[in-house]
Coordinates of C-alpha atoms and ligand atoms in Angstrom, one line a residue:
F1 CA -49.1 24.5 23.8
V2 CA -48.7 22.3 20.8
P3 CA -51.2 22.3 18.0
A4 CA -51.8 18.6 17.0
G5 CA -50.3 17.7 13.7
R6 CA -47.9 20.5 12.8
N7 CA -46.8 20.3 9.2
G8 CA -43.4 19.4 8.2
V9 CA -42.4 17.5 11.3
A10 CA -42.5 13.8 10.7
T11 CA -42.2 11.8 13.8
R12 CA -41.6 8.2 14.9
S13 CA -43.6 8.2 18.1
R14 CA -47.2 8.4 17.9
L15 CA -50.2 9.8 19.8
Y16 CA -53.7 8.8 19.2
V17 CA -55.6 11.6 17.6
I18 CA -59.3 11.6 17.8
S19 CA -61.2 12.0 14.6
S20 CA -64.0 14.0 16.2
P21 CA -62.5 15.2 19.4
P22 CA -64.6 15.7 22.5
P23 CA -63.8 19.0 24.3
P24 CA -60.5 18.7 26.1
P25 CA -60.6 18.9 29.9
A26 CA -59.5 22.2 31.3
G27 CA -55.7 22.4 31.5
S28 CA -55.1 19.7 29.0
S29 CA -52.2 20.6 26.8
S30 CA -52.8 18.3 23.9
R31 CA -55.4 16.2 22.4
T32 CA -55.0 12.5 22.8
S33 CA -57.1 9.5 22.8
D34 CA -57.0 5.8 22.4
D35 CA -58.7 4.2 19.5
E36 CA -58.3 0.8 21.1
D37 CA -60.2 1.2 24.2
E38 CA -63.5 1.4 22.5
N39 CA -65.3 -0.6 25.1
E40 CA -68.7 -1.9 25.5
H41 CA -68.9 -0.8 29.1
G42 CA -67.8 2.6 28.1
A43 CA -66.6 3.5 31.6
L44 CA -64.0 0.9 32.2
F45 CA -61.2 3.5 32.2
T46 CA -62.2 6.1 34.8
L47 CA -59.7 8.6 35.9
D48 CA -59.5 10.1 39.3
E49 CA -57.4 13.2 38.7
S50 CA -57.5 14.1 42.4
S51 CA -55.9 10.8 43.3
A52 CA -53.1 11.2 40.8
G53 CA -51.0 12.8 43.5
D54 CA -48.2 15.3 43.1
F55 CA -45.9 12.9 41.4
F56 CA -47.7 11.8 38.3
Q57 CA -50.2 13.5 36.2
V58 CA -52.4 11.9 33.8
D59 CA -53.8 13.4 30.7
E60 CA -56.4 11.4 29.2
E61 CA -59.4 11.6 27.0
K62 CA -61.6 8.9 25.7
E63 CA -62.7 8.6 22.2
A64 CA -66.4 9.3 22.1
L65 CA -67.6 6.6 19.7
P66 CA -71.3 6.2 19.0
P67 CA -72.8 3.0 20.2
M68 CA -72.3 0.1 17.7
S69 CA -75.9 0.2 16.6
D70 CA -75.7 3.9 15.6
R71 CA -72.7 3.4 13.4
P72 CA -73.1 3.0 9.6
L73 CA -72.9 -0.6 8.5
P74 CA -69.8 -1.3 6.5
E75 CA -70.2 -2.9 3.1
Y76 CA -68.9 -6.3 2.5
T77 CA -68.3 -8.0 -0.7
N78 CA -67.7 -11.4 0.8
T79 CA -71.2 -11.8 2.0
P80 CA -71.8 -15.4 2.7
E81 CA -74.9 -16.8 1.2
P82 CA -77.6 -17.2 3.8
I83 CA -78.0 -20.8 4.9
Q84 CA -80.9 -22.1 6.9
E85 CA -80.8 -25.5 8.4
A86 CA -82.9 -27.3 10.9
G87 CA -81.3 -29.0 13.9
G88 CA -78.3 -28.3 15.9
I89 CA -76.7 -25.5 13.9
A90 CA -79.8 -23.3 13.7
A91 CA -78.2 -20.7 15.9
E92 CA -75.2 -20.4 13.6
D93 CA -77.5 -20.0 10.7
E94 CA -79.4 -17.3 12.3
D95 CA -76.2 -15.6 13.1
D96 CA -75.2 -15.7 9.5
L97 CA -78.5 -14.3 8.4
S98 CA -78.4 -11.3 10.6
F99 CA -74.7 -11.1 10.5
F100 CA -74.4 -7.5 9.8
Y101 CA -76.9 -6.3 12.4
R102 CA -75.6 -8.0 15.4
D103 CA -72.4 -9.8 15.8
E104 CA -69.9 -8.9 18.4
D105 CA -72.5 -8.9 21.2
D106 CA -73.6 -12.4 20.4
M107 CA -70.2 -13.8 19.8
L108 CA -68.4 -16.0 22.2
T109 CA -71.3 -16.8 24.5
E110 CA -70.6 -20.5 24.4
R111 CA -68.6 -20.2 27.6
E112 CA -71.6 -18.8 29.4
D113 CA -73.4 -22.1 28.9
R114 CA -70.9 -23.6 31.2
L115 CA -71.5 -21.2 34.0
Y116 CA -74.6 -20.7 36.0
T117 CA -75.8 -17.8 38.2
D118 CA -76.7 -18.7 41.7
E119 CA -79.4 -17.2 43.8
K120 CA -77.1 -14.3 44.9
G121 CA -76.4 -13.5 41.3
I122 CA -72.9 -14.8 41.4
R123 CA -71.6 -16.8 38.5
R124 CA -70.4 -20.2 39.4
E125 CA -68.6 -22.8 37.4
I126 CA -70.2 -26.1 36.8
E127 CA -67.3 -27.7 35.0
K128 CA -65.3 -30.2 36.9
C129 CA -62.1 -31.2 35.2
I130 CA -58.9 -33.2 35.7
L131 CA -55.5 -32.2 34.5
V132 CA -53.0 -34.3 32.7
G133 CA -49.3 -33.2 32.7
V134 CA -46.8 -34.7 30.4
E135 CA -43.1 -34.4 30.7
D136 CA -41.1 -35.1 27.6
L137 CA -38.0 -36.6 29.0
A138 CA -36.0 -36.2 25.8
A139 CA -36.9 -32.5 25.6
Q140 CA -35.9 -32.1 29.2
R141 CA -32.6 -33.6 28.5
R142 CA -32.0 -31.3 25.6
A143 CA -33.1 -28.4 27.8
K144 CA -30.6 -29.3 30.4
K145 CA -27.8 -29.3 27.9
A146 CA -29.0 -26.0 26.4
E147 CA -29.0 -24.6 29.9
L148 CA -25.2 -25.3 30.2
Y149 CA -24.6 -23.2 27.1
Y150 CA -27.1 -20.5 27.9
D151 CA -25.9 -17.0 27.3
P152 CA -27.8 -14.4 29.1
L153 CA -26.6 -11.7 26.7
D154 CA -27.9 -13.5 23.6
S155 CA -31.1 -11.8 22.9
G156 CA -32.0 -14.4 20.3
A157 CA -31.8 -17.2 22.8
E158 CA -34.2 -20.1 22.5
A159 CA -37.2 -20.3 24.6
P160 CA -36.5 -22.1 27.9
I161 CA -38.3 -25.4 28.7
F162 CA -40.3 -25.3 31.8
S163 CA -40.1 -28.3 34.1
L164 CA -43.2 -30.5 34.6
E165 CA -43.9 -29.0 38.0
E166 CA -43.5 -25.4 36.8
S167 CA -45.7 -26.1 33.9
M168 CA -48.4 -27.7 36.1
I169 CA -48.5 -24.7 38.4
E170 CA -49.2 -22.6 35.4
M171 CA -51.8 -25.0 34.1
R172 CA -53.6 -25.0 37.5
E173 CA -53.7 -21.2 37.2
L174 CA -55.1 -21.4 33.7
V175 CA -57.7 -23.9 34.7
R176 CA -58.8 -21.6 37.5
T177 CA -58.9 -18.6 35.3
A178 CA -61.0 -20.4 32.8
G179 CA -63.6 -21.0 35.5
M180 CA -63.3 -24.7 36.0
S181 CA -62.9 -26.6 39.2
L182 CA -59.9 -28.9 39.2
E183 CA -60.7 -32.3 40.7
G184 CA -57.6 -34.3 40.1
E185 CA -54.2 -34.6 38.3
I186 CA -52.3 -37.2 36.5
V187 CA -48.7 -36.9 35.3
Q188 CA -46.8 -39.0 32.9
R189 CA -43.1 -38.9 32.2
Q190 CA -42.4 -40.3 28.8
K191 CA -39.6 -40.6 26.3
E192 CA -41.9 -40.4 23.3
V193 CA -45.4 -39.4 22.6
N194 CA -48.0 -42.0 21.8
P195 CA -49.1 -41.0 18.3
K196 CA -52.7 -42.0 18.9
T197 CA -53.6 -40.9 22.4
Y198 CA -50.6 -38.7 23.4
I199 CA -50.3 -40.5 26.7
G200 CA -49.9 -44.2 27.2
S201 CA -53.0 -46.5 27.3
G202 CA -52.4 -47.2 31.0
K203 CA -52.6 -43.5 31.8
V204 CA -55.7 -43.2 29.7
E205 CA -57.3 -45.8 31.9
E206 CA -56.1 -44.1 35.0
A207 CA -57.5 -40.8 33.8
R208 CA -60.8 -42.4 33.1
A209 CA -61.0 -43.8 36.6
L210 CA -60.2 -40.5 38.1
M211 CA -62.8 -38.7 36.1
D212 CA -65.3 -41.4 37.1
E213 CA -64.5 -40.9 40.7
H214 CA -65.0 -37.1 40.6
D215 CA -67.8 -36.9 38.1
A216 CA -65.5 -34.7 35.9
C217 CA -66.7 -33.9 32.4
T218 CA -63.5 -32.3 31.0
I219 CA -60.0 -33.5 30.7
V220 CA -57.3 -30.9 30.2
F221 CA -54.0 -31.8 28.6
D222 CA -50.9 -29.7 29.2
A223 CA -49.9 -30.2 25.6
E224 CA -50.9 -29.4 22.1
L225 CA -52.9 -32.3 20.8
S226 CA -53.3 -33.0 17.1
P227 CA -56.9 -33.1 15.9
G228 CA -56.5 -36.9 15.5
Q229 CA -55.3 -37.4 19.0
Q230 CA -58.1 -35.3 20.4
K231 CA -60.7 -37.3 18.4
T232 CA -59.3 -40.6 19.6
L233 CA -59.2 -39.5 23.2
E234 CA -62.7 -38.1 23.0
K235 CA -64.0 -41.4 21.5
I236 CA -62.4 -43.4 24.3
F237 CA -63.6 -41.3 27.1
N238 CA -67.1 -41.0 25.8
R239 CA -67.4 -44.7 25.2
N240 CA -66.6 -45.2 28.8
A241 CA -68.9 -42.3 29.8
L242 CA -71.8 -43.9 28.1
Q243 CA -71.1 -47.2 29.7
N244 CA -71.0 -45.6 33.1
D245 CA -73.8 -43.3 32.2
F246 CA -73.0 -40.9 35.0
L247 CA -73.2 -37.8 32.8
G248 CA -76.7 -38.1 31.5
E249 CA -77.5 -38.2 27.8
D250 CA -76.5 -34.9 26.4
Q251 CA -73.3 -34.2 28.3
E252 CA -70.1 -35.4 26.7
I253 CA -66.6 -35.6 28.0
K254 CA -64.5 -32.9 26.4
V255 CA -60.8 -33.2 25.7
V256 CA -59.2 -29.8 26.0
D257 CA -55.6 -29.1 25.1
R258 CA -53.4 -26.1 26.1
T259 CA -54.4 -24.0 23.0
A260 CA -58.1 -24.6 23.5
L261 CA -57.8 -23.7 27.2
I262 CA -56.0 -20.4 26.4
L263 CA -58.5 -19.7 23.6
D264 CA -61.3 -20.2 26.1
I265 CA -59.8 -17.7 28.5
F266 CA -59.2 -15.2 25.7
A267 CA -62.8 -15.6 24.7
Q268 CA -64.0 -14.8 28.2
H269 CA -61.8 -11.8 28.5
A270 CA -62.1 -10.2 25.1
K271 CA -63.7 -6.8 25.6
T272 CA -63.5 -4.7 22.5
R273 CA -65.0 -5.4 19.2
E274 CA -61.6 -6.0 17.7
G275 CA -60.5 -8.3 20.5
K276 CA -63.7 -10.3 20.1
L277 CA -63.3 -10.6 16.4
Q278 CA -59.7 -11.7 16.8
V279 CA -60.5 -14.3 19.3
D280 CA -63.4 -15.5 17.2
L281 CA -61.1 -15.9 14.2
A282 CA -58.6 -17.8 16.3
L283 CA -61.4 -20.1 17.5
H284 CA -62.6 -20.8 14.0
E285 CA -59.0 -21.4 12.8
F286 CA -58.6 -23.8 15.6
R287 CA -61.8 -25.6 14.9
K288 CA -61.4 -25.9 11.2
P289 CA -59.1 -28.9 11.1
R290 CA -61.0 -30.5 13.9
L291 CA -64.4 -30.3 12.2
T292 CA -63.8 -33.5 10.2
K293 CA -62.4 -35.5 13.0
M294 CA -64.2 -34.2 16.1
W295 CA -67.7 -33.8 15.0
T296 CA -68.2 -37.1 13.1
H297 CA -71.7 -37.3 14.4
L298 CA -72.5 -34.5 12.0
E299 CA -71.2 -36.6 9.2
R300 CA -74.5 -37.8 7.7
Q301 CA -76.8 -36.7 4.9
S302 CA -79.1 -34.4 6.7
G303 CA -82.7 -35.2 6.2
A304 CA -85.8 -33.1 6.9
G305 CA -85.5 -29.4 7.2
G306 CA -82.8 -29.0 4.6
V307 CA -85.0 -28.6 1.6
G308 CA -83.9 -25.8 -0.7
L309 CA -81.1 -24.8 1.6
R310 CA -78.5 -27.3 0.8
G311 CA -76.2 -27.5 -2.2
P312 CA -76.5 -30.6 -4.3
G313 CA -75.4 -33.6 -2.4
E314 CA -74.0 -31.5 0.5
S315 CA -73.6 -33.5 3.6
Q316 CA -74.0 -32.0 7.0
L317 CA -70.2 -32.1 7.4
E318 CA -69.8 -30.1 4.2
I319 CA -72.3 -27.6 5.4
D320 CA -70.4 -27.3 8.7
R321 CA -67.1 -26.8 6.9
R322 CA -68.6 -24.2 4.6
L323 CA -70.0 -22.3 7.5
V324 CA -66.7 -22.2 9.2
R325 CA -64.9 -21.2 6.0
D326 CA -67.3 -18.4 5.3
R327 CA -67.1 -17.2 8.8
I328 CA -63.3 -17.1 8.6
I329 CA -63.5 -15.0 5.4
V330 CA -65.9 -12.5 6.9
L331 CA -64.0 -12.3 10.2
K332 CA -60.8 -11.6 8.4
K333 CA -62.5 -8.9 6.3
K334 CA -63.9 -7.2 9.4
I335 CA -60.5 -7.3 11.2
D336 CA -58.9 -5.8 8.1
D337 CA -61.3 -2.9 8.2
I338 CA -60.5 -2.2 11.8
Q339 CA -56.8 -2.4 11.0
K340 CA -57.2 0.2 8.3
Q341 CA -59.0 2.4 10.8
R342 CA -56.2 1.8 13.2
S343 CA -53.5 2.9 10.8
I344 CA -55.4 6.2 10.3
H345 CA -55.3 6.7 14.0
R346 CA -51.6 5.8 14.0
R347 CA -50.8 8.4 11.4
G348 CA -52.5 10.9 13.6
R349 CA -50.4 9.9 16.6
Q350 CA -47.3 10.1 14.5
R351 CA -48.0 13.7 13.6
T352 CA -48.4 14.7 17.2
G353 CA -45.4 12.6 18.3
L354 CA -44.5 11.6 21.8
P355 CA -42.1 8.8 22.7
L356 CA -44.0 5.6 22.9
L357 CA -43.3 3.0 25.5
S358 CA -44.9 -0.4 25.4
L359 CA -45.3 -2.7 28.4
V360 CA -44.4 -6.3 27.7
G361 CA -44.1 -9.3 29.9
Y362 CA -45.4 -12.7 31.0
T363 CA -49.0 -12.9 31.8
N364 CA -49.9 -11.8 35.3
A365 CA -46.5 -10.1 35.8
G366 CA -48.2 -6.8 36.7
K367 CA -48.1 -4.8 33.5
S368 CA -51.5 -3.3 34.0
S369 CA -50.6 -2.6 37.6
V370 CA -47.5 -0.7 36.5
L371 CA -49.6 1.4 34.1
N372 CA -52.2 1.9 36.8
S373 CA -49.6 3.0 39.3
L374 CA -48.3 5.5 36.9
T375 CA -51.5 6.8 35.5
R376 CA -54.3 5.6 37.7
A377 CA -55.9 4.8 34.4
G378 CA -58.0 2.1 36.0
V379 CA -57.0 -0.6 33.5
M380 CA -58.3 -3.9 34.9
A381 CA -55.6 -5.5 36.9
E382 CA -56.6 -8.9 38.2
S383 CA -55.0 -11.9 39.6
M384 CA -55.8 -14.0 36.6
L385 CA -54.0 -14.9 33.5
F386 CA -54.6 -12.9 30.4
A387 CA -56.7 -10.2 32.1
T388 CA -55.6 -7.8 29.4
L389 CA -56.3 -8.6 25.8
D390 CA -56.6 -5.2 24.2
P391 CA -53.9 -2.5 24.0
T392 CA -54.6 0.5 26.1
T393 CA -52.5 3.7 25.8
R394 CA -52.1 6.4 28.3
K395 CA -50.2 9.6 28.4
V396 CA -47.9 9.9 31.4
K397 CA -46.5 13.3 32.5
L398 CA -43.3 13.2 34.6
P399 CA -42.6 15.6 37.4
G400 CA -40.0 18.3 37.6
E401 CA -37.2 19.3 35.2
S402 CA -37.3 16.4 32.9
A403 CA -36.0 16.3 29.4
H404 CA -38.9 14.0 28.6
P405 CA -41.9 15.3 30.5
E406 CA -44.4 13.3 28.6
F407 CA -44.6 9.9 27.0
L408 CA -47.1 7.4 26.0
L409 CA -47.4 4.0 27.7
T410 CA -49.3 1.1 26.2
D411 CA -50.5 -1.9 28.0
T412 CA -50.5 -5.1 26.1
V413 CA -51.6 -8.8 26.2
G414 CA -49.3 -11.0 28.3
F415 CA -47.0 -13.7 26.9
I416 CA -46.9 -17.3 28.0
Q417 CA -44.6 -20.2 27.2
K418 CA -45.5 -22.7 24.5
L419 CA -48.0 -20.2 23.0
P420 CA -49.0 -21.5 19.5
T421 CA -47.9 -19.2 16.8
N422 CA -51.4 -18.9 15.3
L423 CA -52.7 -17.6 18.6
V424 CA -50.0 -15.0 18.7
A425 CA -50.9 -14.0 15.2
A426 CA -54.5 -13.4 16.3
F427 CA -53.3 -10.6 18.4
R428 CA -51.7 -8.6 15.6
A429 CA -53.0 -5.3 17.0
T430 CA -51.2 -5.7 20.3
L431 CA -48.0 -6.9 18.6
E432 CA -48.1 -3.9 16.3
E433 CA -48.0 -1.6 19.4
V434 CA -44.9 -3.5 20.5
E435 CA -43.3 -3.2 17.1
M436 CA -44.0 0.6 17.1
A437 CA -42.6 1.3 20.5
D438 CA -39.4 3.3 21.0
V439 CA -38.7 1.6 24.3
L440 CA -40.0 -1.6 25.8
V441 CA -40.8 -1.9 29.5
H442 CA -40.4 -5.5 30.4
V443 CA -42.3 -6.3 33.6
I444 CA -41.2 -9.4 35.5
D445 CA -43.0 -11.0 38.4
V446 CA -40.0 -11.8 40.7
A447 CA -42.3 -13.3 43.3
N448 CA -42.9 -16.2 40.8
P449 CA -40.4 -18.9 41.4
S450 CA -40.1 -19.4 37.6
W451 CA -39.5 -15.7 36.9
E452 CA -36.1 -16.2 35.2
K453 CA -37.6 -18.7 32.8
Q454 CA -40.6 -16.5 32.2
E455 CA -38.3 -13.6 31.4
R456 CA -36.4 -15.7 28.9
A457 CA -39.6 -16.9 27.4
V458 CA -40.7 -13.3 26.8
R459 CA -37.3 -12.4 25.4
S460 CA -37.4 -15.2 23.0
V461 CA -40.9 -14.1 21.8
L462 CA -39.6 -10.6 21.4
S463 CA -36.7 -11.6 19.4
E464 CA -38.9 -13.8 17.2
M465 CA -41.0 -10.7 16.6
G466 CA -37.9 -8.9 15.5
V467 CA -37.9 -6.4 18.3
G468 CA -35.2 -8.0 20.4
D469 CA -32.8 -5.1 20.0
K470 CA -35.1 -2.2 21.1
P471 CA -34.1 -0.5 24.3
V472 CA -35.6 -2.3 27.3
V473 CA -36.3 -1.2 30.8
R474 CA -36.4 -4.3 33.0
V475 CA -38.9 -3.9 35.8
L476 CA -38.5 -6.4 38.6
N477 CA -42.0 -6.2 40.0
K478 CA -43.8 -7.4 43.2
I479 CA -40.7 -7.0 45.5
D480 CA -43.2 -6.5 48.3
L481 CA -43.9 -10.2 48.2
L482 CA -40.3 -11.3 48.6
D483 CA -38.7 -11.8 52.0
E484 CA -36.3 -9.1 53.1
D485 CA -33.1 -10.7 51.9
E486 CA -34.4 -11.5 48.5
A487 CA -35.8 -8.1 48.0
E488 CA -32.6 -6.5 49.2
M489 CA -30.6 -8.6 46.8
L490 CA -32.6 -7.7 43.8
T491 CA -32.8 -4.0 44.7
Y492 CA -29.0 -4.1 45.1
E493 CA -28.6 -5.8 41.7
A494 CA -30.9 -3.3 40.1
A495 CA -29.0 -0.4 41.6
F496 CA -26.0 -1.5 39.7
S497 CA -27.7 -1.8 36.4
D498 CA -28.7 1.1 34.2
D499 CA -31.7 -0.6 32.7
T500 CA -33.1 -2.6 35.7
V501 CA -35.3 -1.4 38.5
A502 CA -36.9 -3.2 41.4
V503 CA -40.4 -2.0 42.2
S504 CA -43.7 -2.9 43.7
A505 CA -46.5 -1.6 41.5
L506 CA -48.9 -2.3 44.3
T507 CA -47.2 -0.2 47.0
G508 CA -45.5 2.2 44.7
E509 CA -42.0 1.3 46.1
G510 CA -39.3 2.0 43.6
M511 CA -41.5 3.7 41.1
E512 CA -39.3 6.8 41.2
D513 CA -36.4 4.6 40.0
F514 CA -38.6 3.4 37.3
V515 CA -39.2 6.9 36.1
V516 CA -35.5 7.7 36.1
A517 CA -34.8 4.5 34.1
V518 CA -37.4 5.5 31.6
E519 CA -35.8 8.9 31.3
E520 CA -32.4 7.3 30.7
S521 CA -33.7 5.0 28.1
L522 CA -35.4 7.9 26.3
N523 CA -32.1 9.8 26.5
S524 CA -30.4 6.9 24.8
L525 CA -32.5 7.8 21.8
L526 CA -30.7 11.2 21.6
A527 CA -27.5 11.7 19.7
P528 CA -24.5 13.5 21.4
I529 CA -23.8 17.0 20.1
E530 CA -21.0 19.4 20.5
L531 CA -21.8 22.7 18.6
V532 CA -20.9 26.3 18.3
I533 CA -24.0 28.2 17.3
P534 CA -23.7 31.7 15.9
Y535 CA -25.4 34.4 17.9
N536 CA -27.8 35.2 15.1
K537 CA -29.1 31.6 15.3
G538 CA -30.5 31.8 18.7
Q539 CA -33.6 29.9 17.7
E540 CA -31.6 26.8 17.1
L541 CA -30.3 27.0 20.6
S542 CA -33.8 27.1 22.1
I543 CA -34.7 24.0 20.0
I544 CA -31.8 22.2 21.7
H545 CA -33.0 23.4 25.0
E546 CA -36.5 22.2 24.3
Q547 CA -35.9 18.9 22.6
G548 CA -32.6 17.8 24.0
V549 CA -30.4 17.9 27.0
V550 CA -27.8 20.6 27.5
E551 CA -24.8 19.5 29.6
T552 CA -22.4 22.4 29.1
I553 CA -23.0 25.9 27.7
D554 CA -20.4 28.6 27.1
Y555 CA -20.7 32.0 25.5
R556 CA -17.7 32.4 23.2
P557 CA -16.8 35.1 20.8
E558 CA -17.8 33.1 17.7
G559 CA -21.1 31.9 19.2
T560 CA -22.6 29.7 21.9
Y561 CA -20.8 26.5 22.7
V562 CA -23.2 23.6 23.5
L563 CA -22.3 20.2 24.7
G564 CA -25.2 17.8 25.2
R565 CA -27.7 15.5 23.4
A566 CA -30.3 16.1 20.8
P567 CA -32.7 14.1 18.7
P568 CA -30.8 12.7 15.8
A569 CA -32.7 14.8 13.2
V570 CA -31.8 18.0 15.1
A571 CA -28.2 16.9 15.5
N572 CA -28.0 16.2 11.8
R573 CA -29.6 19.5 10.8
L574 CA -27.2 21.4 13.0
Q575 CA -24.2 19.6 11.9
M576 CA -22.8 22.6 10.1
Y577 CA -22.1 24.1 13.5
S578 CA -20.5 21.0 14.7
M579 CA -17.1 21.0 16.5
A580 CA -16.3 17.8 14.7
D581 CA -13.8 19.5 12.5
S582 CA -11.9 20.9 15.4
A583 CA -9.7 18.7 17.6
T584 CA -12.3 18.1 20.2
G585 CA -14.2 14.8 20.0
D586 CA -16.1 13.7 16.9
D587 CA -19.3 12.1 18.2
T588 CA -21.7 14.3 16.3
Q589 CA -20.4 13.2 13.0
Q590 CA -22.4 10.0 12.9
S591 CA -24.5 10.7 9.9
T592 CA -24.4 12.9 6.8
N593 CA -26.9 15.6 5.9
T594 CA -28.4 13.4 3.2
K595 CA -29.1 10.8 5.8
A596 CA -30.7 13.5 7.9
T597 CA -33.4 14.0 5.4
A598 CA -34.0 10.3 5.0
D599 CA -34.2 10.0 8.7
T600 CA -36.8 12.6 9.4
D601 CA -39.5 10.1 8.7
D602 CA -38.3 8.1 11.6
E603 CA -38.1 10.9 14.1
I604 CA -39.7 11.7 17.4
D605 CA -41.3 15.1 17.6
W606 CA -39.2 16.5 20.3
V607 CA -40.5 20.0 19.8
A608 CA -43.8 18.8 21.2
L609 CA -42.0 17.3 24.0
G610 CA -40.0 20.4 24.9
R611 CA -43.0 22.7 24.5
G612 CA -45.0 20.4 26.7
R613 CA -42.4 21.0 29.4
H614 CA -42.3 24.7 28.8
G615 CA -46.0 24.8 29.0
Q616 CA -45.7 23.5 32.5
D617 CA -43.0 25.9 33.5
Ligands
GTP701 N1 -48.2 -8.0 45.8 C1 -48.2 -7.4 44.6 N2 -49.1 -7.8 43.7 C2 -49.0 -7.2 42.5 C3 -48.0 -6.3 42.2 N3 -48.2 -5.9 40.9 C4 -49.3 -6.6 40.5 N4 -49.8 -7.4 41.4 C5 -50.9 -8.3 41.3 O1 -50.7 -9.2 40.3 C6 -51.9 -9.5 39.6 C7 -51.7 -9.4 38.2 O2 -51.5 -8.0 37.9 P1 -51.8 -7.4 36.5 O3 -51.4 -6.0 36.5 O4 -53.2 -7.7 36.1 O5 -50.8 -8.2 35.6 P2 -50.7 -8.2 34.0 O6 -49.3 -8.4 33.6 O7 -51.4 -7.0 33.4 O8 -51.5 -9.5 33.6 P3 -52.3 -9.9 32.2 O9 -52.9 -8.7 31.7 O10 -53.2 -10.9 32.7 O11 -51.2 -10.5 31.3 C8 -52.9 -8.6 40.2 O12 -53.6 -9.3 41.2 C9 -52.1 -7.5 40.9 O13 -52.8 -6.9 41.9 C10 -47.0 -5.9 43.2 O14 -46.1 -5.1 43.0 N5 -47.2 -6.5 44.4
MG702 MG1 -52.9 -6.8 32.2

């Protein structure tokens, strides 16, 4: 069994190490945990060992963190000055005053106001909306051209452009996930965008009439609206609303664009403290430029109630701006602190060292289901977009005589086309997991008619992130939903490809192939060796056995001949026994000894790996 954090072995892969470890379950061979799944519900990830079956075993512990209220309060230098103000923003003020005593629990409750609980205790949506789809004909034409020159092997390929219908299907799903009821749709095909209202004035009228007809209070645009466009549209719709007076006094028509809709879903799904802080930051960044434009009704010198609490000549708008600005500073600071904590955990994982695989893929592709099917980790898998927002890592043990009996698998947030970059940036933590991974597992929902475009959209994000050249295992998921011919075709295609497997995470079909593909991808991280090891260096031989793969072994007079693969650091260290100088092949001589030392920082702890296997033997 491997003691966590052996000295002198620097590793590339990482394992979460708990700072104050709970007692390991009986039979556990190493100590692992996830710093990320700090969860308010505590018991989201339950593990049913008995159901893990013969095939996969799960080794999992959960970090035992004290409840938030019991933890020491961090010190902040950027404390915003307390502001008290009567009127509409009182809640914000209160939040600022007690900022350090309660925050994450009270954040992001805005959404709740739009839901109500019925007599059976079920939450129901009250928000009716209509959806506006816009097809940019010029962009579509460009896309068609690009399609002609599309090179499937170019990992840096540009993101594909989804057709109007494909995009609308996705938007309907997003609207549903956000908890609204979709009452009607309007589409416009246009050559250029109307700078004031995005869509043409005729379409605005049409939308108004449709909203009128259905008593809808929200209009969702499948586009990124500028703050100015949003303001103009809101003005137009609300003027009409007031004239028709069907919404009552305090309800206003909201104009929501794609970014705002996705942010709303993120806000509803954020579970961990870090996730909530990140979403809150993204929301504030989103609102900041809209403050001036959108909330012009706040733009007045506030009267009663502000005495002593306002800076000289500060208007309501200035106060609002200051509140948002201060909040952004504090949120950033808090997130920074968590990131520091995270890097401590990461160093711990690096010491223990197991290969790290990261699940990536379009939202709803089945990433969490793949993780579940492998580990029965009980990660929430739901038929909604962006069910997962926080990275969750599990240790997976493979069966039998495997060179890589254990690895870590991280579930991450899903990608979506046209995702604004500032939103992506808000999920730095998740993206870091992807950057750190040795191998990416790209899960693709082949039951979705747009799966090829979705796959390309993901690949273009990956290459933007600079991880486009990491080894990838392509998982064609949900084959159970395809008709027989289609399923057969994809399975056939996968059988001819080293890095592609066709599976159903739901039924477990093809998961054995997945495991083999993972093994192969991990093997690709090993360097080929051909050595003759003197008999007095028997220890070196066992290291190769443990950490690498031995293909041929032969006992010769001068020592043991070994042909196989080993981690690059081991291969480099044993280079003095290399057969490279002799006439037989030269594939071990790929780096010098000096490089070997430089490389060690970047290494996987294969000793841990090998011993893990021997522990099972
Ligand atoms: N029929 C079928 N459904 C599947 C399969 N894999 C996943 N699903 C379903 O697809 C939905 C989405 O699965 P998730 O595992 O939550 O997908 P995800 O990629 O983690 O999604 P996000 O976290 O929201 O990005 C769930 O309803 C799953 O039950 C499969 O192989 N077959
Ligand atoms: Mg998920």
